[in-house]
Amino acid sequence: MKTILFIHGPNLNLLGAREAEHYGTKTLSDIESLVKEQAKKLGFEVLAFQSNHEGALVDFLQKEGPKASGIIINPGALTHSSYTLHDALRDTKLPAVEVHLSDINSREEWRRVSVTAPACIAQVSGKKEEGYIEALEVLHKNIQG
Ligand code: DQA
């Protein structure tokens, strides 16, 4: 079975308790279960990881990237600033889809810029947890065999 890395950045461990109008009411664990179930139907297994630390996200990508087939990542606020994460994603050479629960284009000006999206094949924004299902479908279409 092909492995998809399912990665969340800073503060996303608090989903369920964060601003519900932006992020919905599901916890990260609810979302991971939902994605794992859907991934199975597409023939993928999911390796989930969350960290509040940029370097830990890079370490995870370097360690698990060579064994994986694709990436779904919500980098949290690192989206808007982390060239480090951009490079780490690029270095995996894997198809990655960036997901945002909220619509980053209709919030503060600074959220409109994603420095990580250019290292990804697609970005899904503003669809709450449904965005992760869409990301799985994008990967399914883009991963051969
Ligand atoms: C987010 C959007 C980011 O701007 C924010 O910093 C987050 C969550 C989202 O899922 O909508 O932490 O990535």
Short mmCIF file of N, CA and C and ligand atoms in Angstrom, two decimals:
data_model
loop_
_atom_site.label_atom_id
_atom_site.label_comp_id
_atom_site.label_asym_id
_atom_site.label_seq_id
_atom_site.Cartn_x
_atom_site.Cartn_y
_atom_site.Cartn_z
N MET A 1 0.84 -1.22 0.00
CA MET A 1 0.00 0.00 0.00
C MET A 1 0.87 1.26 0.00
N LYS A 2 0.47 2.24 -0.79
CA LYS A 2 1.23 3.49 -0.84
C LYS A 2 0.94 4.35 0.39
N THR A 3 1.98 5.04 0.84
CA THR A 3 1.83 5.86 2.06
C THR A 3 1.72 7.34 1.72
N ILE A 4 0.75 7.99 2.35
CA ILE A 4 0.59 9.44 2.24
C ILE A 4 0.98 10.05 3.59
N LEU A 5 1.88 11.02 3.56
CA LEU A 5 2.23 11.74 4.79
C LEU A 5 1.17 12.82 5.00
N PHE A 6 0.61 12.84 6.21
CA PHE A 6 -0.50 13.78 6.51
C PHE A 6 -0.02 14.69 7.64
N ILE A 7 0.37 15.91 7.26
CA ILE A 7 1.16 16.75 8.16
C ILE A 7 0.44 18.03 8.56
N HIS A 8 0.49 18.33 9.84
CA HIS A 8 -0.07 19.59 10.35
C HIS A 8 0.99 20.37 11.11
N GLY A 9 0.99 21.67 10.88
CA GLY A 9 1.95 22.56 11.53
C GLY A 9 1.41 23.17 12.82
N PRO A 10 2.04 24.27 13.24
CA PRO A 10 1.78 24.88 14.54
C PRO A 10 0.31 25.22 14.81
N ASN A 11 -0.08 24.98 16.03
CA ASN A 11 -1.40 25.32 16.60
C ASN A 11 -2.54 24.44 16.11
N LEU A 12 -2.26 23.59 15.14
CA LEU A 12 -3.36 22.77 14.61
C LEU A 12 -3.68 21.58 15.52
N ASN A 13 -2.83 21.36 16.53
CA ASN A 13 -3.19 20.39 17.58
C ASN A 13 -4.39 20.90 18.39
N LEU A 14 -4.69 22.19 18.27
CA LEU A 14 -5.79 22.77 19.04
C LEU A 14 -7.11 22.83 18.27
N LEU A 15 -7.14 22.20 17.08
CA LEU A 15 -8.40 22.22 16.32
C LEU A 15 -9.53 21.68 17.18
N GLY A 16 -10.70 22.27 17.00
CA GLY A 16 -11.84 21.91 17.85
C GLY A 16 -12.04 22.97 18.90
N ALA A 17 -10.92 23.59 19.32
CA ALA A 17 -10.98 24.67 20.32
C ALA A 17 -10.59 26.01 19.70
N ARG A 18 -10.11 25.99 18.44
CA ARG A 18 -9.74 27.25 17.77
C ARG A 18 -10.99 27.88 17.15
N GLU A 19 -10.83 29.05 16.56
CA GLU A 19 -11.96 29.81 16.01
C GLU A 19 -12.80 28.94 15.05
N ALA A 20 -13.97 28.51 15.51
CA ALA A 20 -14.79 27.56 14.75
C ALA A 20 -15.26 28.15 13.42
N GLU A 21 -15.46 29.48 13.38
CA GLU A 21 -15.95 30.08 12.12
C GLU A 21 -14.91 29.93 11.00
N HIS A 22 -13.64 29.84 11.40
CA HIS A 22 -12.59 29.65 10.39
C HIS A 22 -12.24 28.17 10.20
N TYR A 23 -12.15 27.45 11.33
CA TYR A 23 -11.53 26.13 11.26
C TYR A 23 -12.49 24.96 11.48
N GLY A 24 -13.78 25.26 11.74
CA GLY A 24 -14.74 24.19 11.99
C GLY A 24 -14.64 23.68 13.41
N THR A 25 -15.35 22.61 13.70
CA THR A 25 -15.45 22.12 15.08
C THR A 25 -14.75 20.78 15.28
N LYS A 26 -14.26 20.19 14.21
CA LYS A 26 -13.62 18.88 14.34
C LYS A 26 -12.23 19.00 14.97
N THR A 27 -11.87 18.02 15.78
CA THR A 27 -10.52 17.97 16.35
C THR A 27 -9.57 17.39 15.29
N LEU A 28 -8.27 17.54 15.54
CA LEU A 28 -7.29 16.97 14.61
C LEU A 28 -7.45 15.45 14.54
N SER A 29 -7.75 14.86 15.67
CA SER A 29 -7.91 13.41 15.69
C SER A 29 -9.15 12.98 14.88
N ASP A 30 -10.25 13.78 14.95
CA ASP A 30 -11.44 13.49 14.10
C ASP A 30 -11.03 13.53 12.63
N ILE A 31 -10.28 14.58 12.28
CA ILE A 31 -9.90 14.77 10.87
C ILE A 31 -8.97 13.64 10.41
N GLU A 32 -8.04 13.25 11.27
CA GLU A 32 -7.13 12.16 10.89
C GLU A 32 -7.90 10.86 10.65
N SER A 33 -8.91 10.60 11.49
CA SER A 33 -9.71 9.38 11.30
C SER A 33 -10.46 9.43 9.98
N LEU A 34 -11.06 10.58 9.71
CA LEU A 34 -11.82 10.76 8.47
C LEU A 34 -10.92 10.53 7.24
N VAL A 35 -9.75 11.12 7.28
CA VAL A 35 -8.83 11.03 6.13
C VAL A 35 -8.30 9.60 5.99
N LYS A 36 -8.01 8.96 7.10
CA LYS A 36 -7.50 7.57 7.04
C LYS A 36 -8.54 6.65 6.39
N GLU A 37 -9.81 6.84 6.79
CA GLU A 37 -10.89 6.01 6.26
C GLU A 37 -11.04 6.20 4.75
N GLN A 38 -11.03 7.46 4.33
CA GLN A 38 -11.19 7.77 2.91
C GLN A 38 -9.97 7.29 2.11
N ALA A 39 -8.80 7.44 2.70
CA ALA A 39 -7.56 7.06 2.02
C ALA A 39 -7.55 5.56 1.73
N LYS A 40 -8.03 4.78 2.67
CA LYS A 40 -8.07 3.32 2.53
C LYS A 40 -8.84 2.92 1.28
N LYS A 41 -9.96 3.64 1.04
CA LYS A 41 -10.79 3.34 -0.14
C LYS A 41 -10.02 3.60 -1.43
N LEU A 42 -9.05 4.51 -1.37
CA LEU A 42 -8.26 4.84 -2.57
C LEU A 42 -6.95 4.04 -2.63
N GLY A 43 -6.78 3.14 -1.65
CA GLY A 43 -5.58 2.29 -1.65
C GLY A 43 -4.37 2.94 -1.01
N PHE A 44 -4.59 3.93 -0.17
CA PHE A 44 -3.48 4.61 0.52
C PHE A 44 -3.52 4.31 2.01
N GLU A 45 -2.34 4.24 2.61
CA GLU A 45 -2.31 4.30 4.07
C GLU A 45 -1.74 5.67 4.45
N VAL A 46 -2.12 6.13 5.65
CA VAL A 46 -1.80 7.50 6.05
C VAL A 46 -0.89 7.49 7.26
N LEU A 47 0.20 8.25 7.17
CA LEU A 47 1.08 8.44 8.32
C LEU A 47 0.91 9.89 8.78
N ALA A 48 0.26 10.07 9.93
CA ALA A 48 -0.08 11.43 10.40
C ALA A 48 0.97 11.96 11.36
N PHE A 49 1.22 13.27 11.25
CA PHE A 49 2.21 13.92 12.12
C PHE A 49 1.81 15.38 12.32
N GLN A 50 1.90 15.85 13.56
CA GLN A 50 1.69 17.28 13.85
C GLN A 50 2.82 17.76 14.72
N SER A 51 3.30 18.99 14.42
CA SER A 51 4.27 19.59 15.33
C SER A 51 4.11 21.10 15.34
N ASN A 52 4.45 21.67 16.48
CA ASN A 52 4.48 23.14 16.61
C ASN A 52 5.85 23.68 16.23
N HIS A 53 6.76 22.79 15.82
CA HIS A 53 8.15 23.18 15.58
C HIS A 53 8.55 22.96 14.12
N GLU A 54 9.02 24.01 13.51
CA GLU A 54 9.41 23.96 12.10
C GLU A 54 10.43 22.84 11.82
N GLY A 55 11.47 22.77 12.66
CA GLY A 55 12.53 21.78 12.45
C GLY A 55 12.02 20.36 12.56
N ALA A 56 11.05 20.13 13.43
CA ALA A 56 10.50 18.78 13.59
C ALA A 56 9.74 18.38 12.32
N LEU A 57 9.10 19.35 11.67
CA LEU A 57 8.39 19.07 10.42
C LEU A 57 9.41 18.71 9.32
N VAL A 58 10.52 19.43 9.30
CA VAL A 58 11.59 19.14 8.32
C VAL A 58 12.18 17.75 8.59
N ASP A 59 12.45 17.45 9.84
CA ASP A 59 13.00 16.12 10.19
C ASP A 59 12.06 15.01 9.74
N PHE A 60 10.76 15.22 9.97
CA PHE A 60 9.77 14.20 9.59
C PHE A 60 9.78 13.99 8.07
N LEU A 61 9.79 15.10 7.32
CA LEU A 61 9.80 15.00 5.85
C LEU A 61 11.06 14.28 5.36
N GLN A 62 12.20 14.59 5.97
CA GLN A 62 13.45 13.96 5.54
C GLN A 62 13.46 12.46 5.86
N LYS A 63 12.89 12.11 7.01
CA LYS A 63 12.92 10.70 7.44
C LYS A 63 11.89 9.86 6.67
N GLU A 64 10.67 10.38 6.56
CA GLU A 64 9.57 9.58 5.99
C GLU A 64 9.37 9.79 4.49
N GLY A 65 9.84 10.92 3.96
CA GLY A 65 9.65 11.20 2.54
C GLY A 65 10.11 10.08 1.62
N PRO A 66 11.33 9.54 1.83
CA PRO A 66 11.83 8.50 0.92
C PRO A 66 10.97 7.23 0.89
N LYS A 67 10.13 7.02 1.91
CA LYS A 67 9.30 5.80 1.94
C LYS A 67 7.86 6.09 1.49
N ALA A 68 7.56 7.35 1.17
CA ALA A 68 6.18 7.73 0.91
C ALA A 68 5.92 8.03 -0.56
N SER A 69 4.63 8.16 -0.91
CA SER A 69 4.24 8.43 -2.31
C SER A 69 3.65 9.82 -2.50
N GLY A 70 3.23 10.46 -1.42
CA GLY A 70 2.63 11.79 -1.55
C GLY A 70 2.46 12.43 -0.19
N ILE A 71 2.10 13.72 -0.23
CA ILE A 71 2.01 14.50 1.01
C ILE A 71 0.74 15.35 0.98
N ILE A 72 0.04 15.37 2.10
CA ILE A 72 -1.00 16.39 2.33
C ILE A 72 -0.53 17.19 3.53
N ILE A 73 -0.44 18.51 3.36
CA ILE A 73 0.09 19.33 4.45
C ILE A 73 -0.74 20.58 4.67
N ASN A 74 -1.05 20.83 5.94
CA ASN A 74 -1.57 22.12 6.37
C ASN A 74 -0.48 22.72 7.25
N PRO A 75 0.32 23.64 6.71
CA PRO A 75 1.46 24.14 7.49
C PRO A 75 1.09 25.18 8.55
N GLY A 76 -0.21 25.47 8.72
CA GLY A 76 -0.59 26.52 9.68
C GLY A 76 0.05 27.84 9.25
N ALA A 77 0.44 28.66 10.21
CA ALA A 77 1.00 29.98 9.88
C ALA A 77 2.38 29.89 9.21
N LEU A 78 3.02 28.71 9.26
CA LEU A 78 4.30 28.56 8.55
C LEU A 78 4.11 28.71 7.04
N THR A 79 2.87 28.51 6.60
CA THR A 79 2.50 28.74 5.20
C THR A 79 3.01 30.08 4.69
N HIS A 80 2.89 31.07 5.57
CA HIS A 80 3.10 32.46 5.14
C HIS A 80 4.54 32.94 5.33
N SER A 81 5.39 32.08 5.88
CA SER A 81 6.73 32.57 6.20
C SER A 81 7.87 31.57 5.98
N SER A 82 7.54 30.27 5.88
CA SER A 82 8.63 29.29 6.00
C SER A 82 9.23 28.84 4.66
N TYR A 83 10.30 29.52 4.27
CA TYR A 83 11.06 29.06 3.11
C TYR A 83 11.75 27.75 3.43
N THR A 84 11.99 27.53 4.71
CA THR A 84 12.59 26.26 5.16
C THR A 84 11.68 25.09 4.83
N LEU A 85 10.41 25.26 5.13
CA LEU A 85 9.45 24.20 4.86
C LEU A 85 9.24 24.05 3.35
N HIS A 86 9.23 25.16 2.64
CA HIS A 86 9.15 25.12 1.18
C HIS A 86 10.26 24.22 0.62
N ASP A 87 11.49 24.48 1.05
CA ASP A 87 12.63 23.70 0.54
C ASP A 87 12.52 22.23 0.94
N ALA A 88 12.08 21.99 2.17
CA ALA A 88 11.97 20.60 2.64
C ALA A 88 10.94 19.83 1.82
N LEU A 89 9.84 20.50 1.49
CA LEU A 89 8.80 19.85 0.65
C LEU A 89 9.38 19.55 -0.72
N ARG A 90 10.03 20.55 -1.29
CA ARG A 90 10.61 20.39 -2.62
C ARG A 90 11.63 19.25 -2.66
N ASP A 91 12.44 19.17 -1.61
CA ASP A 91 13.50 18.15 -1.56
C ASP A 91 12.95 16.72 -1.49
N THR A 92 11.71 16.57 -1.05
CA THR A 92 11.14 15.20 -1.03
C THR A 92 10.89 14.69 -2.44
N LYS A 93 10.70 15.63 -3.40
CA LYS A 93 10.36 15.30 -4.80
C LYS A 93 9.03 14.56 -4.89
N LEU A 94 8.20 14.69 -3.87
CA LEU A 94 6.89 14.02 -3.87
C LEU A 94 5.80 15.01 -4.24
N PRO A 95 4.70 14.52 -4.83
CA PRO A 95 3.56 15.41 -5.03
C PRO A 95 2.95 15.77 -3.67
N ALA A 96 2.81 17.07 -3.44
CA ALA A 96 2.25 17.53 -2.16
C ALA A 96 1.04 18.42 -2.45
N VAL A 97 0.02 18.31 -1.61
CA VAL A 97 -1.14 19.20 -1.71
C VAL A 97 -1.25 19.97 -0.40
N GLU A 98 -1.33 21.30 -0.53
CA GLU A 98 -1.46 22.17 0.65
C GLU A 98 -2.94 22.42 0.92
N VAL A 99 -3.33 22.23 2.16
CA VAL A 99 -4.74 22.42 2.53
C VAL A 99 -4.87 23.44 3.64
N HIS A 100 -5.86 24.32 3.50
CA HIS A 100 -6.24 25.25 4.58
C HIS A 100 -7.72 25.08 4.87
N LEU A 101 -8.02 24.94 6.13
CA LEU A 101 -9.43 24.80 6.53
C LEU A 101 -10.19 26.07 6.21
N SER A 102 -9.58 27.21 6.51
CA SER A 102 -10.22 28.50 6.25
C SER A 102 -9.86 28.98 4.85
N ASP A 103 -10.56 30.00 4.39
CA ASP A 103 -10.25 30.59 3.09
C ASP A 103 -9.19 31.67 3.30
N ILE A 104 -7.95 31.31 3.07
CA ILE A 104 -6.85 32.24 3.39
C ILE A 104 -6.88 33.49 2.49
N ASN A 105 -7.64 33.44 1.40
CA ASN A 105 -7.71 34.60 0.51
C ASN A 105 -8.76 35.63 0.93
N SER A 106 -9.58 35.27 1.91
CA SER A 106 -10.61 36.24 2.31
C SER A 106 -10.42 36.67 3.76
N ARG A 107 -9.19 36.52 4.26
CA ARG A 107 -8.91 36.93 5.65
C ARG A 107 -7.90 38.08 5.63
N GLU A 108 -7.01 38.14 6.61
CA GLU A 108 -6.04 39.24 6.64
C GLU A 108 -5.15 39.17 5.39
N GLU A 109 -4.65 40.31 4.99
CA GLU A 109 -3.79 40.43 3.81
C GLU A 109 -2.60 39.44 3.87
N TRP A 110 -1.96 39.36 5.05
CA TRP A 110 -0.74 38.55 5.16
C TRP A 110 -1.00 37.06 4.95
N ARG A 111 -2.26 36.62 5.14
CA ARG A 111 -2.54 35.19 4.94
C ARG A 111 -2.66 34.82 3.46
N ARG A 112 -2.77 35.85 2.60
CA ARG A 112 -2.98 35.56 1.17
C ARG A 112 -1.73 35.00 0.52
N VAL A 113 -0.58 35.30 1.11
CA VAL A 113 0.66 34.80 0.53
C VAL A 113 1.01 33.44 1.13
N SER A 114 1.22 32.47 0.24
CA SER A 114 1.74 31.18 0.70
C SER A 114 3.11 30.97 0.08
N VAL A 115 4.12 30.83 0.93
CA VAL A 115 5.46 30.56 0.40
C VAL A 115 5.68 29.05 0.21
N THR A 116 4.79 28.25 0.77
CA THR A 116 4.92 26.79 0.64
C THR A 116 4.17 26.26 -0.59
N ALA A 117 3.11 26.95 -1.02
CA ALA A 117 2.30 26.46 -2.15
C ALA A 117 3.11 26.22 -3.43
N PRO A 118 4.12 27.05 -3.75
CA PRO A 118 4.87 26.78 -4.97
C PRO A 118 5.64 25.44 -4.93
N ALA A 119 5.78 24.85 -3.76
CA ALA A 119 6.43 23.54 -3.65
C ALA A 119 5.39 22.41 -3.73
N CYS A 120 4.13 22.79 -3.98
CA CYS A 120 3.03 21.80 -3.99
C CYS A 120 2.39 21.77 -5.38
N ILE A 121 1.69 20.67 -5.68
CA ILE A 121 1.03 20.59 -7.00
C ILE A 121 -0.34 21.24 -6.96
N ALA A 122 -0.90 21.46 -5.76
CA ALA A 122 -2.22 22.09 -5.65
C ALA A 122 -2.40 22.67 -4.27
N GLN A 123 -3.33 23.62 -4.18
CA GLN A 123 -3.70 24.19 -2.88
C GLN A 123 -5.23 24.15 -2.79
N VAL A 124 -5.74 23.70 -1.65
CA VAL A 124 -7.18 23.69 -1.40
C VAL A 124 -7.41 24.54 -0.17
N SER A 125 -8.31 25.53 -0.31
CA SER A 125 -8.48 26.48 0.79
C SER A 125 -9.95 26.80 1.00
N GLY A 126 -10.37 26.84 2.28
CA GLY A 126 -11.72 27.33 2.59
C GLY A 126 -12.80 26.28 2.56
N LYS A 127 -12.43 25.00 2.55
CA LYS A 127 -13.46 23.95 2.48
C LYS A 127 -13.54 23.14 3.76
N LYS A 128 -12.99 23.69 4.84
CA LYS A 128 -12.92 22.99 6.13
C LYS A 128 -12.35 21.57 5.90
N GLU A 129 -12.82 20.57 6.65
CA GLU A 129 -12.18 19.25 6.55
C GLU A 129 -12.40 18.57 5.19
N GLU A 130 -13.43 19.01 4.45
CA GLU A 130 -13.65 18.46 3.11
C GLU A 130 -12.44 18.70 2.19
N GLY A 131 -11.69 19.75 2.51
CA GLY A 131 -10.51 20.07 1.71
C GLY A 131 -9.50 18.94 1.70
N TYR A 132 -9.43 18.20 2.80
CA TYR A 132 -8.45 17.09 2.87
C TYR A 132 -8.88 15.93 1.97
N ILE A 133 -10.19 15.75 1.84
CA ILE A 133 -10.71 14.67 0.97
C ILE A 133 -10.40 15.03 -0.49
N GLU A 134 -10.59 16.32 -0.80
CA GLU A 134 -10.25 16.78 -2.15
C GLU A 134 -8.75 16.57 -2.42
N ALA A 135 -7.94 16.85 -1.40
CA ALA A 135 -6.48 16.67 -1.55
C ALA A 135 -6.14 15.21 -1.83
N LEU A 136 -6.83 14.30 -1.16
CA LEU A 136 -6.59 12.86 -1.41
C LEU A 136 -6.90 12.51 -2.86
N GLU A 137 -8.00 13.10 -3.37
CA GLU A 137 -8.39 12.81 -4.75
C GLU A 137 -7.35 13.35 -5.73
N VAL A 138 -6.83 14.54 -5.43
CA VAL A 138 -5.79 15.12 -6.29
C VAL A 138 -4.57 14.19 -6.30
N LEU A 139 -4.17 13.70 -5.13
CA LEU A 139 -3.01 12.81 -5.07
C LEU A 139 -3.28 11.50 -5.81
N HIS A 140 -4.49 10.98 -5.63
CA HIS A 140 -4.87 9.72 -6.28
C HIS A 140 -4.70 9.84 -7.80
N LYS A 141 -5.10 10.99 -8.35
CA LYS A 141 -4.97 11.21 -9.80
C LYS A 141 -3.52 11.39 -10.22
N ASN A 142 -2.70 11.86 -9.30
CA ASN A 142 -1.31 12.20 -9.66
C ASN A 142 -0.27 11.15 -9.34
N ILE A 143 -0.68 10.13 -8.58
CA ILE A 143 0.29 9.10 -8.22
C ILE A 143 0.09 7.90 -9.13
N GLN A 144 1.13 7.54 -9.82
CA GLN A 144 1.06 6.45 -10.80
C GLN A 144 0.97 5.09 -10.11
N GLY A 145 0.31 4.17 -10.81
CA GLY A 145 0.29 2.74 -10.44
C GLY A 145 -0.35 2.50 -9.12
C1 DQA B 1 -4.67 27.67 8.35
C2 DQA B 1 -4.60 29.13 7.91
C3 DQA B 1 -3.36 29.81 8.48
O1 DQA B 1 -3.32 31.17 8.07
C4 DQA B 1 -3.39 29.76 9.99
O2 DQA B 1 -2.22 30.35 10.52
C5 DQA B 1 -3.61 28.40 10.53
C6 DQA B 1 -4.56 27.53 9.85
C7 DQA B 1 -5.98 27.01 7.90
O3 DQA B 1 -6.08 25.79 7.98
O4 DQA B 1 -6.92 27.71 7.50
O5 DQA B 1 -3.07 28.03 11.56
O6 DQA B 1 -3.61 26.96 7.73
#
